[in-house]
Amino acid sequence: NPASGVVVFSGQGNDLVAYEAEPPFASQTVITNATDDPGGRDINGQICFDPDDPRRFVAGEDTDQGGAGAPGWGIFELSGDQVGDFAATQVAKLVPTYQSATDNAENFGCGFLPDGRIVTTDIGNQAAGEGNGQLIVWFPPFGFGDNSYCKVDVGLATGQAILVTEQVVLVAQARAPGVFSYDIDAMPASADAAGGCDTVDDTGAPLSTAVTPEPFIVPTDTNGIVAPSGLAAGPDGTIFVSSVINGVIGAFGPDGTHVGVVVRPPDGETLGAEPFTSGTPLGLGVDSAGTLYYADIAVVVDENGVGPGSGLGTVRRLLPGSGEPEIIDDGLRFPDGIGVYEPSAP
C-alpha cells in the first residue's frame, strides 16, 4: 500500500487536483483554471515537489496563453494538512524565450537540483519539424520579474519529463527518441561565462555549450518505449519511463538497463475510438513505498486523427507487485502531469 500521508496531485483540464492515495480516493481542486475562476491559474505539465521543502512545488503555468500571459512555470507554496483544506499560493513564475516553432510554446518538464537550482523542459515542435525544445537551468532567487537562467539544450525533439538523480539530469524526448542524460556537475552555475554559460542562442538568451547530452535509454522492441514521455524513480532506484502512444510503462535499473514492462495494453487491443483499457500513460510519480501513479491522457484515433479524447482521461495507481493498475479517478480532460506529496517521506 502507499506510504502514510501520500497525496497525489494531477494537472487536468488546466486545474490542479489533489487525491488521497488510498480508497475511496477523496479529491480536492486545489487550483482552478482561469476560465472558471478569474483569479485562478492554468496548470499543466509535470508537477515537481522540492525534495528539501515538500510544501514547495513547480508546475507548468500558462494562464492567458495567447493573450497577456506567457507559458512558463509557476512556483507555489502549499498550505493545509490534508485533502479538502489545501491551498496553493504562487510565489514566482519562470518565463524564458522560446525557439521558433510551428506550434505554440508549451512548457512541460521540471526538477530540482540539489542546491536549489531548477531545471525545466519545453516541448518545441510537437509532432513534426526540427527538434527545438529546450532544457533550461534557473538560478535562485526566484520571483515574478526577470529570473536568471541559462539554456543547456535548444534541440530537444519533443521535450518531455525530467528526472534528477544524484549524478545526472534525465530528459525524455518523444521524437529523438530516447531518454538522455546531462551531467549535473557540468550544469552552469550562473548565467555568465564565469558560471559556464558561454554564449547566447538565436533569441539572444544565455546558452551553455559545456553540457553534452548522452543517450541513456534507447527504445527497443523489448523495452517498448516507442516515445519516451514521463519519468519517475522508485525508492530502490528503479526508473520508470512512460510511452504514451503505445500505452507502455517500462522499468529500468539506475544505469538504464531494461528490467521489465509494468504496464502495457491487454493482448489484442489496438488504439481506436476508445483508449486502451490500461490507458495511455503520460505523467508518472512514485511514493516512498514504491506505489506508481500515472496520468492517462487517453489518446484515441478517430475522425479528427490521433490525440487525447476529452473526458476520457484517468489517474491510476499500481501497487508494488500488482499487475493491475487501479483507477483513482476517471472522466478527466487531458490529465498530463503527476506530483507526489509526501510530507512524512524519509
CSV table of C-alpha atoms in Angstrom, one decimal:
chain,number,residue,atom,x,y,z
A,1,ASN,CA,0.0,0.0,0.0
A,2,PRO,CA,1.0,3.6,-0.4
A,3,ALA,CA,3.2,5.2,2.3
A,4,SER,CA,1.3,7.0,5.0
A,5,GLY,CA,0.0,10.5,4.2
A,6,VAL,CA,0.6,10.4,0.5
A,7,VAL,CA,-1.3,12.8,-1.7
A,8,VAL,CA,-1.3,12.6,-5.5
A,9,PHE,CA,-1.5,15.8,-7.5
A,10,SER,CA,-2.6,15.8,-11.1
A,11,GLY,CA,-3.0,18.6,-13.7
A,12,GLN,CA,-6.1,18.1,-15.7
A,13,GLY,CA,-8.2,20.5,-17.8
A,14,ASN,CA,-5.9,23.3,-16.5
A,15,ASP,CA,-7.0,22.5,-12.9
A,16,LEU,CA,-4.7,21.1,-10.2
A,17,VAL,CA,-6.4,18.3,-8.3
A,18,ALA,CA,-5.2,16.5,-5.2
A,19,TYR,CA,-6.2,12.9,-4.3
A,20,GLU,CA,-5.8,10.8,-1.2
A,21,ALA,CA,-3.7,7.8,-2.3
A,22,GLU,CA,-6.0,5.3,-0.6
A,23,PRO,CA,-9.6,4.4,-1.5
A,24,PRO,CA,-12.1,6.0,-1.7
A,25,PHE,CA,-9.6,8.5,-3.2
A,26,ALA,CA,-11.1,11.7,-1.8
A,27,SER,CA,-10.2,14.7,-4.0
A,28,GLN,CA,-10.0,18.4,-4.0
A,29,THR,CA,-9.4,21.0,-6.7
A,30,VAL,CA,-6.5,23.0,-5.3
A,31,ILE,CA,-6.1,25.4,-8.2
A,32,THR,CA,-9.0,26.2,-10.5
A,33,ASN,CA,-8.3,27.2,-14.1
A,34,ALA,CA,-8.5,30.9,-15.0
A,35,THR,CA,-11.6,30.4,-17.3
A,36,ASP,CA,-13.7,29.1,-14.4
A,37,ASP,CA,-12.1,31.3,-11.8
A,38,PRO,CA,-10.9,34.8,-12.8
A,39,GLY,CA,-8.4,34.6,-10.0
A,40,GLY,CA,-7.3,31.1,-11.0
A,41,ARG,CA,-4.3,29.7,-12.8
A,42,ASP,CA,-4.0,27.4,-15.8
A,43,ILE,CA,-1.8,24.4,-14.7
A,44,ASN,CA,-0.3,21.7,-16.8
A,45,GLY,CA,2.7,19.6,-17.4
A,46,GLN,CA,4.9,17.8,-14.8
A,47,ILE,CA,4.4,18.6,-11.1
A,48,CYS,CA,7.6,18.7,-9.1
A,49,PHE,CA,7.9,18.9,-5.3
A,50,ASP,CA,11.1,20.3,-3.8
A,51,PRO,CA,12.9,17.4,-2.0
A,52,ASP,CA,14.2,19.9,0.6
A,53,ASP,CA,10.8,21.6,1.1
A,54,PRO,CA,7.8,19.3,0.4
A,55,ARG,CA,5.4,22.2,0.6
A,56,ARG,CA,7.1,23.9,-2.4
A,57,PHE,CA,6.3,22.8,-5.9
A,58,VAL,CA,6.8,23.7,-9.5
A,59,ALA,CA,4.2,23.2,-12.2
A,60,GLY,CA,3.6,24.4,-15.8
A,61,GLU,CA,1.6,27.6,-15.6
A,62,ASP,CA,0.3,29.3,-18.8
A,63,THR,CA,-2.6,31.4,-17.7
A,64,ASP,CA,-4.0,33.6,-20.6
A,65,GLN,CA,-1.6,31.9,-23.1
A,66,GLY,CA,-2.1,33.7,-26.4
A,67,GLY,CA,-3.2,36.9,-24.5
A,68,ALA,CA,-1.3,38.8,-22.0
A,69,GLY,CA,0.1,35.7,-20.4
A,70,ALA,CA,3.1,33.7,-21.3
A,71,PRO,CA,3.8,29.9,-21.0
A,72,GLY,CA,6.2,29.2,-18.2
A,73,TRP,CA,6.5,27.5,-14.8
A,74,GLY,CA,4.9,28.7,-11.6
A,75,ILE,CA,6.5,28.2,-8.2
A,76,PHE,CA,3.9,27.5,-5.5
A,77,GLU,CA,3.7,27.2,-1.7
A,78,LEU,CA,1.3,24.6,-0.4
A,79,SER,CA,-0.7,25.2,2.8
A,80,GLY,CA,-3.1,22.9,4.6
A,81,ASP,CA,-2.6,19.4,6.0
A,82,GLN,CA,-5.0,17.1,4.1
A,83,VAL,CA,-7.2,16.8,1.0
A,84,GLY,CA,-10.0,19.2,1.5
A,85,ASP,CA,-8.1,22.0,3.1
A,86,PHE,CA,-5.1,22.5,0.8
A,87,ALA,CA,-4.4,25.9,-0.8
A,88,ALA,CA,-1.6,26.9,-3.1
A,89,THR,CA,-0.1,30.4,-3.4
A,90,GLN,CA,2.0,31.3,-6.4
A,91,VAL,CA,5.3,32.9,-5.4
A,92,ALA,CA,7.2,33.1,-8.7
A,93,LYS,CA,6.9,32.5,-12.4
A,94,LEU,CA,9.7,31.4,-14.7
A,95,VAL,CA,9.4,32.6,-18.3
A,96,PRO,CA,12.2,32.1,-20.8
A,97,THR,CA,12.5,32.9,-24.5
A,98,TYR,CA,11.4,30.1,-26.8
A,99,GLN,CA,12.7,28.8,-30.1
A,100,SER,CA,10.5,29.5,-33.1
A,101,ALA,CA,8.2,26.5,-33.6
A,102,THR,CA,5.2,25.5,-35.7
A,103,ASP,CA,3.2,25.0,-32.5
A,104,ASN,CA,2.5,27.3,-29.5
A,105,ALA,CA,5.3,27.2,-27.0
A,106,GLU,CA,4.5,24.5,-24.5
A,107,ASN,CA,6.0,24.2,-21.0
A,108,PHE,CA,6.3,20.7,-19.6
A,109,GLY,CA,9.1,19.2,-17.5
A,110,CYS,CA,10.6,20.4,-14.2
A,111,GLY,CA,13.0,19.3,-11.5
A,112,PHE,CA,15.1,20.5,-8.6
A,113,LEU,CA,18.9,20.3,-8.5
A,114,PRO,CA,20.4,19.6,-5.0
A,115,ASP,CA,21.5,23.2,-4.5
A,116,GLY,CA,18.1,24.8,-5.3
A,117,ARG,CA,18.6,25.4,-9.0
A,118,ILE,CA,15.5,24.4,-11.0
A,119,VAL,CA,15.6,22.7,-14.4
A,120,THR,CA,12.7,22.8,-17.0
A,121,THR,CA,11.9,21.5,-20.4
A,122,ASP,CA,9.7,22.9,-23.1
A,123,ILE,CA,8.4,20.8,-25.9
A,124,GLY,CA,9.3,22.8,-29.1
A,125,ASN,CA,7.8,21.4,-32.3
A,126,GLN,CA,5.4,18.8,-31.1
A,127,ALA,CA,4.9,16.3,-33.9
A,128,ALA,CA,6.9,17.5,-37.0
A,129,GLY,CA,9.8,19.7,-37.8
A,130,GLU,CA,13.2,20.0,-36.3
A,131,GLY,CA,13.7,19.3,-32.6
A,132,ASN,CA,13.8,22.7,-30.9
A,133,GLY,CA,12.6,22.2,-27.4
A,134,GLN,CA,14.7,23.5,-24.6
A,135,LEU,CA,16.4,22.3,-21.4
A,136,ILE,CA,17.0,25.3,-19.1
A,137,VAL,CA,18.7,25.8,-15.7
A,138,TRP,CA,17.2,28.5,-13.5
A,139,PHE,CA,19.2,30.3,-10.7
A,140,PRO,CA,17.7,31.4,-7.4
A,141,PRO,CA,16.3,33.7,-6.0
A,142,PHE,CA,13.1,33.4,-7.9
A,143,GLY,CA,10.3,35.9,-8.3
A,144,PHE,CA,7.8,37.4,-10.8
A,145,GLY,CA,10.3,39.5,-12.6
A,146,ASP,CA,13.2,38.6,-14.8
A,147,ASN,CA,14.6,35.4,-13.4
A,148,SER,CA,18.2,34.4,-14.2
A,149,TYR,CA,18.6,31.3,-16.4
A,150,CYS,CA,20.9,29.5,-18.9
A,151,LYS,CA,19.8,27.2,-21.6
A,152,VAL,CA,21.6,23.9,-21.8
A,153,ASP,CA,20.0,22.4,-24.9
A,154,VAL,CA,17.8,24.0,-27.6
A,155,GLY,CA,17.4,20.9,-29.7
A,156,LEU,CA,15.0,18.7,-27.8
A,157,ALA,CA,12.8,16.6,-30.1
A,158,THR,CA,9.5,17.0,-28.3
A,159,GLY,CA,11.0,17.6,-24.8
A,160,GLN,CA,9.0,15.9,-22.1
A,161,ALA,CA,9.6,14.9,-18.4
A,162,ILE,CA,12.7,15.5,-16.3
A,163,LEU,CA,14.2,13.2,-13.6
A,164,VAL,CA,17.0,14.4,-11.4
A,165,THR,CA,19.3,11.7,-10.0
A,166,GLU,CA,22.4,12.2,-7.9
A,167,GLN,CA,24.7,12.4,-10.9
A,168,VAL,CA,22.6,13.4,-13.9
A,169,VAL,CA,19.5,15.1,-15.2
A,170,LEU,CA,17.5,12.7,-17.3
A,171,VAL,CA,15.3,14.2,-20.1
A,172,ALA,CA,12.7,12.2,-22.1
A,173,GLN,CA,12.4,13.1,-25.8
A,174,ALA,CA,9.4,11.6,-27.6
A,175,ARG,CA,10.8,12.2,-31.1
A,176,ALA,CA,14.5,11.7,-30.7
A,177,PRO,CA,13.7,9.2,-29.5
A,178,GLY,CA,15.1,8.3,-26.2
A,179,VAL,CA,16.0,9.3,-22.7
A,180,PHE,CA,19.1,11.4,-22.5
A,181,SER,CA,21.4,12.3,-19.6
A,182,TYR,CA,23.1,15.5,-18.7
A,183,ASP,CA,25.9,15.6,-16.1
A,184,ILE,CA,24.9,17.7,-13.1
A,185,ASP,CA,28.5,18.7,-12.4
A,186,ALA,CA,28.7,20.3,-15.9
A,187,MET,CA,25.5,22.3,-15.5
A,188,PRO,CA,26.1,26.1,-15.4
A,189,ALA,CA,26.2,27.8,-12.0
A,190,SER,CA,25.2,31.2,-13.3
A,191,ALA,CA,24.1,33.0,-16.4
A,192,ASP,CA,27.5,34.3,-17.4
A,193,ALA,CA,30.8,32.9,-18.8
A,194,ALA,CA,32.2,32.6,-15.3
A,195,GLY,CA,29.4,30.2,-14.4
A,196,GLY,CA,29.7,28.1,-17.5
A,197,CYS,CA,27.1,29.9,-19.7
A,198,ASP,CA,29.4,30.9,-22.5
A,199,THR,CA,27.2,32.1,-25.4
A,200,VAL,CA,23.7,33.1,-26.5
A,201,ASP,CA,21.1,31.4,-28.6
A,202,ASP,CA,19.1,32.8,-31.6
A,203,THR,CA,16.8,34.7,-29.3
A,204,GLY,CA,19.7,36.4,-27.5
A,205,ALA,CA,19.2,34.4,-24.3
A,206,PRO,CA,22.1,32.9,-22.4
A,207,LEU,CA,23.3,29.4,-23.6
A,208,SER,CA,25.9,27.0,-22.4
A,209,THR,CA,27.8,24.8,-24.8
A,210,ALA,CA,29.5,22.9,-22.0
A,211,VAL,CA,26.9,20.2,-21.4
A,212,THR,CA,26.7,17.3,-23.8
A,213,PRO,CA,23.6,15.0,-23.8
A,214,GLU,CA,24.3,11.3,-23.7
A,215,PRO,CA,21.9,8.5,-24.7
A,216,PHE,CA,20.7,6.8,-21.5
A,217,ILE,CA,17.7,4.7,-22.6
A,218,VAL,CA,17.2,3.9,-26.2
A,219,PRO,CA,13.9,2.5,-27.5
A,220,THR,CA,13.9,-1.2,-28.5
A,221,ASP,CA,11.4,-3.8,-29.4
A,222,THR,CA,12.0,-5.4,-26.0
A,223,ASN,CA,11.5,-2.4,-23.7
A,224,GLY,CA,8.6,-1.0,-25.7
A,225,ILE,CA,9.5,2.7,-25.1
A,226,VAL,CA,8.5,4.0,-28.5
A,227,ALA,CA,8.1,7.6,-27.5
A,228,PRO,CA,9.6,8.4,-24.0
A,229,SER,CA,7.3,10.8,-22.2
A,230,GLY,CA,7.1,10.5,-18.4
A,231,LEU,CA,9.9,9.8,-15.9
A,232,ALA,CA,9.9,8.8,-12.2
A,233,ALA,CA,12.2,6.9,-9.8
A,234,GLY,CA,11.2,4.4,-7.2
A,235,PRO,CA,12.8,4.1,-3.7
A,236,ASP,CA,15.0,1.3,-4.8
A,237,GLY,CA,16.4,3.4,-7.7
A,238,THR,CA,14.2,1.8,-10.4
A,239,ILE,CA,13.5,4.3,-13.2
A,240,PHE,CA,10.0,4.2,-14.8
A,241,VAL,CA,9.5,5.6,-18.3
A,242,SER,CA,6.1,6.0,-20.0
A,243,SER,CA,5.5,5.8,-23.7
A,244,VAL,CA,2.1,7.4,-24.4
A,245,ILE,CA,1.3,6.3,-27.9
A,246,ASN,CA,1.6,2.5,-27.3
A,247,GLY,CA,0.4,2.6,-23.6
A,248,VAL,CA,3.6,1.2,-22.0
A,249,ILE,CA,5.4,1.9,-18.8
A,250,GLY,CA,8.8,0.3,-18.7
A,251,ALA,CA,11.1,-0.3,-15.7
A,252,PHE,CA,14.9,0.3,-15.8
A,253,GLY,CA,17.8,0.0,-13.5
A,254,PRO,CA,19.7,3.0,-12.2
A,255,ASP,CA,22.1,2.5,-15.1
A,256,GLY,CA,19.4,2.4,-17.7
A,257,THR,CA,19.3,-1.4,-18.1
A,258,HIS,CA,15.9,-2.6,-19.0
A,259,VAL,CA,14.2,-4.6,-16.2
A,260,GLY,CA,10.7,-5.2,-17.4
A,261,VAL,CA,7.4,-3.7,-18.5
A,262,VAL,CA,5.0,-2.9,-15.7
A,263,VAL,CA,2.0,-1.5,-17.7
A,264,ARG,CA,1.0,-2.5,-21.3
A,265,PRO,CA,-2.3,-2.8,-23.1
A,266,PRO,CA,-4.0,-6.2,-23.0
A,267,ASP,CA,-3.0,-8.5,-25.8
A,268,GLY,CA,-5.0,-7.9,-29.0
A,269,GLU,CA,-6.1,-4.3,-28.1
A,270,THR,CA,-5.4,-1.6,-30.7
A,271,LEU,CA,-5.8,2.1,-30.4
A,272,GLY,CA,-9.1,3.3,-31.8
A,273,ALA,CA,-12.1,5.5,-30.8
A,274,GLU,CA,-11.7,4.2,-27.3
A,275,PRO,CA,-8.5,4.4,-25.3
A,276,PHE,CA,-6.5,1.3,-24.2
A,277,THR,CA,-8.1,-0.4,-21.2
A,278,SER,CA,-4.9,0.3,-19.2
A,279,GLY,CA,-4.7,3.8,-20.6
A,280,THR,CA,-2.0,5.8,-22.4
A,281,PRO,CA,0.3,6.9,-19.5
A,282,LEU,CA,2.0,10.3,-19.6
A,283,GLY,CA,2.9,11.8,-16.2
A,284,LEU,CA,4.4,9.5,-13.6
A,285,GLY,CA,5.1,9.6,-9.9
A,286,VAL,CA,6.3,7.1,-7.2
A,287,ASP,CA,5.9,7.3,-3.5
A,288,SER,CA,8.4,6.0,-0.8
A,289,ALA,CA,6.6,2.7,-0.6
A,290,GLY,CA,7.0,2.0,-4.3
A,291,THR,CA,3.5,2.7,-5.4
A,292,LEU,CA,3.4,4.0,-9.0
A,293,TYR,CA,0.9,6.7,-10.1
A,294,TYR,CA,0.2,7.7,-13.6
A,295,ALA,CA,-1.8,10.3,-15.6
A,296,ASP,CA,-3.6,8.6,-18.5
A,297,ILE,CA,-4.2,11.2,-21.1
A,298,ALA,CA,-6.4,8.8,-23.1
A,299,VAL,CA,-5.1,9.0,-26.6
A,300,VAL,CA,-7.6,7.9,-29.2
A,301,VAL,CA,-7.8,7.5,-33.0
A,302,ASP,CA,-10.9,8.9,-34.6
A,303,GLU,CA,-12.1,11.1,-37.5
A,304,ASN,CA,-10.0,14.0,-36.1
A,305,GLY,CA,-6.8,12.0,-36.1
A,306,VAL,CA,-4.7,10.9,-33.2
A,307,GLY,CA,-4.9,12.8,-29.9
A,308,PRO,CA,-6.3,12.9,-26.4
A,309,GLY,CA,-10.0,12.2,-26.0
A,310,SER,CA,-11.8,14.8,-24.0
A,311,GLY,CA,-13.4,13.5,-20.8
A,312,LEU,CA,-11.7,10.1,-21.3
A,313,GLY,CA,-8.6,10.5,-19.1
A,314,THR,CA,-7.9,8.8,-15.8
A,315,VAL,CA,-5.4,8.9,-12.9
A,316,ARG,CA,-4.3,5.5,-11.8
A,317,ARG,CA,-2.1,3.7,-9.3
A,318,LEU,CA,-0.1,0.5,-9.4
A,319,LEU,CA,0.8,-1.1,-6.1
A,320,PRO,CA,4.2,-2.9,-5.8
A,321,GLY,CA,3.9,-6.4,-7.0
A,322,SER,CA,0.5,-5.9,-8.5
A,323,GLY,CA,-0.1,-6.4,-12.2
A,324,GLU,CA,-3.4,-4.5,-12.4
A,325,PRO,CA,-3.5,-0.7,-12.4
A,326,GLU,CA,-6.3,0.7,-10.2
A,327,ILE,CA,-8.3,3.8,-11.3
A,328,ILE,CA,-8.2,6.7,-8.8
A,329,ASP,CA,-10.4,9.0,-11.0
A,330,ASP,CA,-11.9,9.0,-14.5
A,331,GLY,CA,-13.8,11.1,-16.9
A,332,LEU,CA,-10.9,13.6,-16.9
A,333,ARG,CA,-9.9,16.2,-19.5
A,334,PHE,CA,-6.3,15.8,-20.6
A,335,PRO,CA,-4.6,14.8,-17.4
A,336,ASP,CA,-0.9,15.1,-18.2
A,337,GLY,CA,1.2,15.5,-15.0
A,338,ILE,CA,1.6,13.8,-11.7
A,339,GLY,CA,3.2,15.0,-8.4
A,340,VAL,CA,3.5,13.0,-5.2
A,341,TYR,CA,3.3,15.0,-2.0
A,342,GLU,CA,4.6,13.1,0.9
A,343,PRO,CA,5.5,15.2,4.0
A,344,SER,CA,6.4,12.1,6.0
A,345,ALA,CA,8.8,10.7,3.5
A,346,PRO,CA,12.3,9.8,4.9
